[in-house]
CSV table of C-alpha atoms in Angstrom, one decimal:
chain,number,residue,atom,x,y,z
Q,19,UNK,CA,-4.4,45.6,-59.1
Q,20,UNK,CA,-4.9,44.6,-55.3
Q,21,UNK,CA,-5.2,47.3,-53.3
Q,22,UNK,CA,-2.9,45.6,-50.7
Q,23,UNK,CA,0.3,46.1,-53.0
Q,24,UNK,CA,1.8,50.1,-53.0
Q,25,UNK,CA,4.8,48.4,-54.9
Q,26,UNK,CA,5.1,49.5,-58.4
Q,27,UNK,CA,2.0,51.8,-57.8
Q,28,UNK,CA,2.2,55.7,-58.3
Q,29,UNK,CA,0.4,58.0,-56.6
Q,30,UNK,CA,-0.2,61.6,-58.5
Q,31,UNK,CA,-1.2,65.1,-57.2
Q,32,UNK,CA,-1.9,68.3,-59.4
Q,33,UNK,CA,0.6,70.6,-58.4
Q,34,UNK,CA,-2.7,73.2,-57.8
Q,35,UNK,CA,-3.8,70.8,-55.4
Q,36,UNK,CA,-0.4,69.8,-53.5
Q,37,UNK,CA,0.6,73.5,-53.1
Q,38,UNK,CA,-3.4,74.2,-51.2
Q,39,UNK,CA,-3.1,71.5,-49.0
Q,40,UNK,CA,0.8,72.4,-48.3
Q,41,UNK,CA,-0.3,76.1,-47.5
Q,42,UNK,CA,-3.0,74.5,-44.9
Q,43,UNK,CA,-0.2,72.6,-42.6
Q,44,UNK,CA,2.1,75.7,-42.9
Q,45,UNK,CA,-0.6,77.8,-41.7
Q,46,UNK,CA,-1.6,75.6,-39.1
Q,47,UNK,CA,1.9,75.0,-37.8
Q,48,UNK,CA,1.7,79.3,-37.4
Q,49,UNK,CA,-1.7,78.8,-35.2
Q,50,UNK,CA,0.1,76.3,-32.5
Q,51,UNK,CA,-0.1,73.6,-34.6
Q,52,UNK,CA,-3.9,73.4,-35.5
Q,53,UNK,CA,-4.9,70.1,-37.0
Q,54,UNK,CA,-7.2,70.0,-40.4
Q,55,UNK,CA,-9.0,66.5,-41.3
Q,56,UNK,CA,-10.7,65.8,-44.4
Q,57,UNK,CA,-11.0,63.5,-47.5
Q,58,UNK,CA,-8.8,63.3,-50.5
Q,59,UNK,CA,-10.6,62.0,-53.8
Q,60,UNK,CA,-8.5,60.4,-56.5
Q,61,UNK,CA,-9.4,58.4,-59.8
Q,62,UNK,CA,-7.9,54.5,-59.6
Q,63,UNK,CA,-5.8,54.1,-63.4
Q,64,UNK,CA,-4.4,50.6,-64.4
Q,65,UNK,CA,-1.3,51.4,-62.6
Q,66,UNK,CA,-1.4,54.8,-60.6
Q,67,UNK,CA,-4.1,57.1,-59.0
Q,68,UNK,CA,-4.2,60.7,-59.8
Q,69,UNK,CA,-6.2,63.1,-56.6
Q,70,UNK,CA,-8.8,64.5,-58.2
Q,71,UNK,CA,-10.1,67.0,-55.3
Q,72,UNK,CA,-10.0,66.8,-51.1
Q,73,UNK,CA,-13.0,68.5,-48.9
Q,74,UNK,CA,-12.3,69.6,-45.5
Q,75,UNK,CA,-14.5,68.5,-42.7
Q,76,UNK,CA,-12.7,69.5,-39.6
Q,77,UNK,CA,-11.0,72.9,-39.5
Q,78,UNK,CA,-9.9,72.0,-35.8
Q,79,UNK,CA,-9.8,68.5,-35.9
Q,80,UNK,CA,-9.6,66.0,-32.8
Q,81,UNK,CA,-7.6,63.4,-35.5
Q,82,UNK,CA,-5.5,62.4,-32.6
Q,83,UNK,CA,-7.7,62.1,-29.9
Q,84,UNK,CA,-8.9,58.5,-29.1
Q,85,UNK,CA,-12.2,57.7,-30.2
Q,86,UNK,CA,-14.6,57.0,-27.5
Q,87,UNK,CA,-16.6,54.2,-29.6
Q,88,UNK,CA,-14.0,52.7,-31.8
Q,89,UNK,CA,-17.3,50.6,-33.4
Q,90,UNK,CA,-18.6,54.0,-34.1
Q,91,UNK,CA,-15.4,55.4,-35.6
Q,92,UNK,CA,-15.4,52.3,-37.8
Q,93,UNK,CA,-19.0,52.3,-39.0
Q,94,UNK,CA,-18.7,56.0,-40.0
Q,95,UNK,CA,-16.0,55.9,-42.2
Q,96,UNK,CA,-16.8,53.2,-44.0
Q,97,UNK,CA,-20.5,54.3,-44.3
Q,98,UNK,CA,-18.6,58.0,-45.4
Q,99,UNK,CA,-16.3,56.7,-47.5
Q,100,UNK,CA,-18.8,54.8,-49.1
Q,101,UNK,CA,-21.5,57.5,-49.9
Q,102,UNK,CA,-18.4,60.4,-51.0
Q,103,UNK,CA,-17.0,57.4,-53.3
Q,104,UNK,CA,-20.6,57.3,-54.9
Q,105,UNK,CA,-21.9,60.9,-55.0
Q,106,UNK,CA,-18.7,62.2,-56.6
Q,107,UNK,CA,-18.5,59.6,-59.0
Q,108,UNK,CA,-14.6,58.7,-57.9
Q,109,UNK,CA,-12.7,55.4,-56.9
Q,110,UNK,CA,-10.6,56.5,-53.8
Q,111,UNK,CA,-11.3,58.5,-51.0
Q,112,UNK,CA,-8.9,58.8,-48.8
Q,113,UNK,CA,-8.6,60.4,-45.1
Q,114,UNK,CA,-6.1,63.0,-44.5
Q,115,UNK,CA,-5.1,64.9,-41.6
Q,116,UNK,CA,-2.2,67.4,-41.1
Q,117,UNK,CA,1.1,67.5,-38.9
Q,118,UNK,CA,1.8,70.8,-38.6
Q,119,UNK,CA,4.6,70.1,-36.3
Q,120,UNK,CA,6.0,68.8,-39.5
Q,121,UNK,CA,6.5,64.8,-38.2
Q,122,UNK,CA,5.6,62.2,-40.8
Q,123,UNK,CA,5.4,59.0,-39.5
Q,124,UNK,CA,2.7,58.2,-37.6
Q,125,UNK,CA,0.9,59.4,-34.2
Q,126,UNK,CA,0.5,56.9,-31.8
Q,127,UNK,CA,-2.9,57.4,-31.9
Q,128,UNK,CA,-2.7,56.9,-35.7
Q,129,UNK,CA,-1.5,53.7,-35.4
Q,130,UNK,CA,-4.3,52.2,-33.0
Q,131,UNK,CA,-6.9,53.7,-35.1
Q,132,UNK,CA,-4.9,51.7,-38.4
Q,133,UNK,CA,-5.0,48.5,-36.2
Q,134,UNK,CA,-8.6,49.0,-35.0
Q,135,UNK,CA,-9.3,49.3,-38.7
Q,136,UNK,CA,-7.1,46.0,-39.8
Q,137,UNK,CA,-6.9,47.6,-42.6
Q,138,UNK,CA,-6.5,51.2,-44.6
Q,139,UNK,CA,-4.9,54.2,-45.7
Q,140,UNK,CA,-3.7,57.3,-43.6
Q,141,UNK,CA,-2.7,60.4,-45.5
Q,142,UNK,CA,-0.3,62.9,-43.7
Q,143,UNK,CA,0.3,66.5,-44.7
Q,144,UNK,CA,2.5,68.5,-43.4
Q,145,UNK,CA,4.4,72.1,-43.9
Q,146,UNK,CA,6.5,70.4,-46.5
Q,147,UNK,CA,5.1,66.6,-47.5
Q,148,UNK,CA,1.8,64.8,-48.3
Q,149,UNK,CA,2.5,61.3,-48.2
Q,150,UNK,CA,0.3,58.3,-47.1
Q,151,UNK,CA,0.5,54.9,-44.9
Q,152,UNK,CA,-1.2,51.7,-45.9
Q,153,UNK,CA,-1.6,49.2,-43.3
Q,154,UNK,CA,-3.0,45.8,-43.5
Q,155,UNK,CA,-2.7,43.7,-40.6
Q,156,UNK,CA,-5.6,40.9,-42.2
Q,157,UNK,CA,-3.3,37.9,-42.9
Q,158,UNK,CA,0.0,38.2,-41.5
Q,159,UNK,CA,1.0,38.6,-37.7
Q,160,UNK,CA,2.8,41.9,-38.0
Q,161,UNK,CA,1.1,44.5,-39.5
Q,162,UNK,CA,2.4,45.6,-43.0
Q,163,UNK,CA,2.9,49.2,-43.1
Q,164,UNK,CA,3.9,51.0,-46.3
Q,165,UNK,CA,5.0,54.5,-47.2
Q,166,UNK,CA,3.0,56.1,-50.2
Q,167,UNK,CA,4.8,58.7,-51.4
Q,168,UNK,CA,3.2,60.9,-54.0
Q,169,UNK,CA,4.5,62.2,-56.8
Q,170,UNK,CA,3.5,66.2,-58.0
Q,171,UNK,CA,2.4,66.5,-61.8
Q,172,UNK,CA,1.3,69.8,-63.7
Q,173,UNK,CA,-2.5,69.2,-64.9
């Protein structure tokens, strides 16, 4: 399956794992609306992924703050990506950031870091919601942007 298309594609989170991450953006929201960043891991399946795990890496993250090399940005992740992907043994890693505030559509600044990119996936979580974004703006002249909503399953 491309990773272009979210049609038809299902995208599954332990319960265990949902309700942690859920806790985080509530408890953020209580600390005037504290952002968390990390990476959520999932396994790739014929027709869904299922998250496997997620690692924090900023407790107080600067996730919508412009970068001041976007080049640098760009290299990091996909150098990051690359080496989580290989020393977990997993198919997807995802970033993730919270809202606190509770919004789920894209920041601003969310969006210019998706169209630095051309092309990716932004997971949002919030006090009530984890859902995702895929963009692709490679070969048409408006960007396609897709909602990724996941579905919760008991391991």
């Amino acid at each position: 399956m491309s990773e272009t298309s979210t049609i038809n594609f299902r995208y599954l989170i332990p319960e265990p794992i949902y309700d942690e991450l859920i806790q985080m953006a509530k408890q953020g929201h209580s600390e005037n609306d504290r952002v968390v960043s990390g990476w959520l891991f999932a396994d790739r399946k014929e027709n869904f992924a299922i998250v496997k795990s997620y690692e924090i890496t900023k407790a107080d993250s600067d996730a919508h703050v412009r970068p001041k090399s976007w080049m640098r940005m760009k290299k990091n992740k996909i150098y990051t990506m690359r080496k989580l992907k290989e020393e977990k043994n997993i198919d997807i890693a995802w970033q993730f950031h919270t809202h606190p505030d509770g919004k789920e559509d894209l920041h601003d600044t969310d969006l210019k870091i998706l169209n630095y990119l051309s092309t990716g996936v932004m997971i949002i979580i919030t006090p009530t919601n984890i859902l995702g974004w895929y963009f692709d703006k490679r070969e048409t002249k408006k960007s396609l942007i897709e909602k990724m909503n996941f579905e919760i399953i008991n391991e």
